Amino acid sequence: MLERNEQAKQRWGGAHKSIDTWLHARQDLLIEYFKLAGLPPYERESQALPALADVRNFCGML
């Protein structure tokens, strides 16, 4: 997913300020999802659920 986001940034980045803003927001959302899900490179040491504050932050971004 992050690789496709990078490809989109290379193709469309700089074309229009609103596109740049959208691409940046999408990248931030993907990074937060990876952290929340414990996906590489954001693996957690334990298999515990993410913190409530992290879940709320992610939901707020959606």
JSON list of C-alpha atoms in Angstrom, two decimals:
[
{"chain": "A", "resi": 1, "resn": "MET", "atom": "CA", "xyz": [0.00, 0.00, 0.00]},
{"chain": "A", "resi": 2, "resn": "LEU", "atom": "CA", "xyz": [2.74, 2.42, 0.88]},
{"chain": "A", "resi": 3, "resn": "GLU", "atom": "CA", "xyz": [4.53, 1.63, -2.37]},
{"chain": "A", "resi": 4, "resn": "ARG", "atom": "CA", "xyz": [1.42, 2.50, -4.39]},
{"chain": "A", "resi": 5, "resn": "ASN", "atom": "CA", "xyz": [1.14, 5.73, -2.42]},
{"chain": "A", "resi": 6, "resn": "GLU", "atom": "CA", "xyz": [4.73, 6.59, -3.32]},
{"chain": "A", "resi": 7, "resn": "GLN", "atom": "CA", "xyz": [3.99, 5.87, -7.00]},
{"chain": "A", "resi": 8, "resn": "ALA", "atom": "CA", "xyz": [0.98, 8.18, -6.86]},
{"chain": "A", "resi": 9, "resn": "LYS", "atom": "CA", "xyz": [3.11, 10.90, -5.24]},
{"chain": "A", "resi": 10, "resn": "GLN", "atom": "CA", "xyz": [5.67, 10.61, -8.03]},
{"chain": "A", "resi": 11, "resn": "ARG", "atom": "CA", "xyz": [3.00, 10.70, -10.74]},
{"chain": "A", "resi": 12, "resn": "TRP", "atom": "CA", "xyz": [0.68, 13.37, -9.35]},
{"chain": "A", "resi": 13, "resn": "GLY", "atom": "CA", "xyz": [2.78, 15.20, -6.76]},
{"chain": "A", "resi": 14, "resn": "GLY", "atom": "CA", "xyz": [3.22, 18.88, -7.46]},
{"chain": "A", "resi": 15, "resn": "ALA", "atom": "CA", "xyz": [0.41, 18.93, -10.02]},
{"chain": "A", "resi": 16, "resn": "HIS", "atom": "CA", "xyz": [-1.95, 20.74, -7.66]},
{"chain": "A", "resi": 17, "resn": "LYS", "atom": "CA", "xyz": [-1.81, 21.76, -4.02]},
{"chain": "A", "resi": 18, "resn": "SER", "atom": "CA", "xyz": [-5.04, 19.91, -3.14]},
{"chain": "A", "resi": 19, "resn": "ILE", "atom": "CA", "xyz": [-3.64, 16.69, -4.63]},
{"chain": "A", "resi": 20, "resn": "ASP", "atom": "CA", "xyz": [-0.45, 17.10, -2.57]},
{"chain": "A", "resi": 21, "resn": "THR", "atom": "CA", "xyz": [-2.54, 17.64, 0.55]},
{"chain": "A", "resi": 22, "resn": "TRP", "atom": "CA", "xyz": [-4.63, 14.54, -0.19]},
{"chain": "A", "resi": 23, "resn": "LEU", "atom": "CA", "xyz": [-1.54, 12.40, -0.87]},
{"chain": "A", "resi": 24, "resn": "HIS", "atom": "CA", "xyz": [0.04, 13.53, 2.40]},
{"chain": "A", "resi": 25, "resn": "ALA", "atom": "CA", "xyz": [-3.15, 12.79, 4.36]},
{"chain": "A", "resi": 26, "resn": "ARG", "atom": "CA", "xyz": [-3.40, 9.36, 2.72]},
{"chain": "A", "resi": 27, "resn": "GLN", "atom": "CA", "xyz": [0.20, 8.55, 3.64]},
{"chain": "A", "resi": 28, "resn": "ASP", "atom": "CA", "xyz": [-0.38, 9.63, 7.25]},
{"chain": "A", "resi": 29, "resn": "LEU", "atom": "CA", "xyz": [-3.51, 7.45, 7.41]},
{"chain": "A", "resi": 30, "resn": "LEU", "atom": "CA", "xyz": [-1.66, 4.42, 6.04]},
{"chain": "A", "resi": 31, "resn": "ILE", "atom": "CA", "xyz": [1.18, 4.88, 8.51]},
{"chain": "A", "resi": 32, "resn": "GLU", "atom": "CA", "xyz": [-1.27, 5.09, 11.42]},
{"chain": "A", "resi": 33, "resn": "TYR", "atom": "CA", "xyz": [-3.03, 1.94, 10.16]},
{"chain": "A", "resi": 34, "resn": "PHE", "atom": "CA", "xyz": [0.27, 0.05, 9.99]},
{"chain": "A", "resi": 35, "resn": "LYS", "atom": "CA", "xyz": [1.08, 1.16, 13.55]},
{"chain": "A", "resi": 36, "resn": "LEU", "atom": "CA", "xyz": [-2.38, 0.22, 14.82]},
{"chain": "A", "resi": 37, "resn": "ALA", "atom": "CA", "xyz": [-2.31, -3.20, 13.14]},
{"chain": "A", "resi": 38, "resn": "GLY", "atom": "CA", "xyz": [1.28, -3.88, 14.23]},
{"chain": "A", "resi": 39, "resn": "LEU", "atom": "CA", "xyz": [2.44, -4.38, 10.65]},
{"chain": "A", "resi": 40, "resn": "PRO", "atom": "CA", "xyz": [6.08, -4.05, 9.61]},
{"chain": "A", "resi": 41, "resn": "PRO", "atom": "CA", "xyz": [7.99, -1.88, 10.32]},
{"chain": "A", "resi": 42, "resn": "TYR", "atom": "CA", "xyz": [5.77, -1.04, 13.31]},
{"chain": "A", "resi": 43, "resn": "GLU", "atom": "CA", "xyz": [5.52, -4.47, 14.96]},
{"chain": "A", "resi": 44, "resn": "ARG", "atom": "CA", "xyz": [4.64, -4.53, 18.62]},
{"chain": "A", "resi": 45, "resn": "GLU", "atom": "CA", "xyz": [6.49, -6.76, 21.05]},
{"chain": "A", "resi": 46, "resn": "SER", "atom": "CA", "xyz": [3.27, -8.22, 22.42]},
{"chain": "A", "resi": 47, "resn": "GLN", "atom": "CA", "xyz": [0.10, -9.34, 20.70]},
{"chain": "A", "resi": 48, "resn": "ALA", "atom": "CA", "xyz": [-1.96, -7.02, 22.91]},
{"chain": "A", "resi": 49, "resn": "LEU", "atom": "CA", "xyz": [-4.62, -4.75, 21.51]},
{"chain": "A", "resi": 50, "resn": "PRO", "atom": "CA", "xyz": [-3.53, -1.23, 20.60]},
{"chain": "A", "resi": 51, "resn": "ALA", "atom": "CA", "xyz": [-4.01, 1.55, 23.11]},
{"chain": "A", "resi": 52, "resn": "LEU", "atom": "CA", "xyz": [-7.41, 3.23, 23.17]},
{"chain": "A", "resi": 53, "resn": "ALA", "atom": "CA", "xyz": [-5.82, 6.61, 22.41]},
{"chain": "A", "resi": 54, "resn": "ASP", "atom": "CA", "xyz": [-4.22, 5.15, 19.26]},
{"chain": "A", "resi": 55, "resn": "VAL", "atom": "CA", "xyz": [-7.55, 3.70, 18.10]},
{"chain": "A", "resi": 56, "resn": "ARG", "atom": "CA", "xyz": [-9.30, 7.03, 18.71]},
{"chain": "A", "resi": 57, "resn": "ASN", "atom": "CA", "xyz": [-6.57, 8.91, 16.86]},
{"chain": "A", "resi": 58, "resn": "PHE", "atom": "CA", "xyz": [-6.93, 6.61, 13.86]},
{"chain": "A", "resi": 59, "resn": "CYS", "atom": "CA", "xyz": [-10.72, 6.89, 13.88]},
{"chain": "A", "resi": 60, "resn": "GLY", "atom": "CA", "xyz": [-10.41, 10.66, 14.03]},
{"chain": "A", "resi": 61, "resn": "MET", "atom": "CA", "xyz": [-8.22, 10.60, 10.94]},
{"chain": "A", "resi": 62, "resn": "LEU", "atom": "CA", "xyz": [-10.82, 8.58, 9.06]}
]
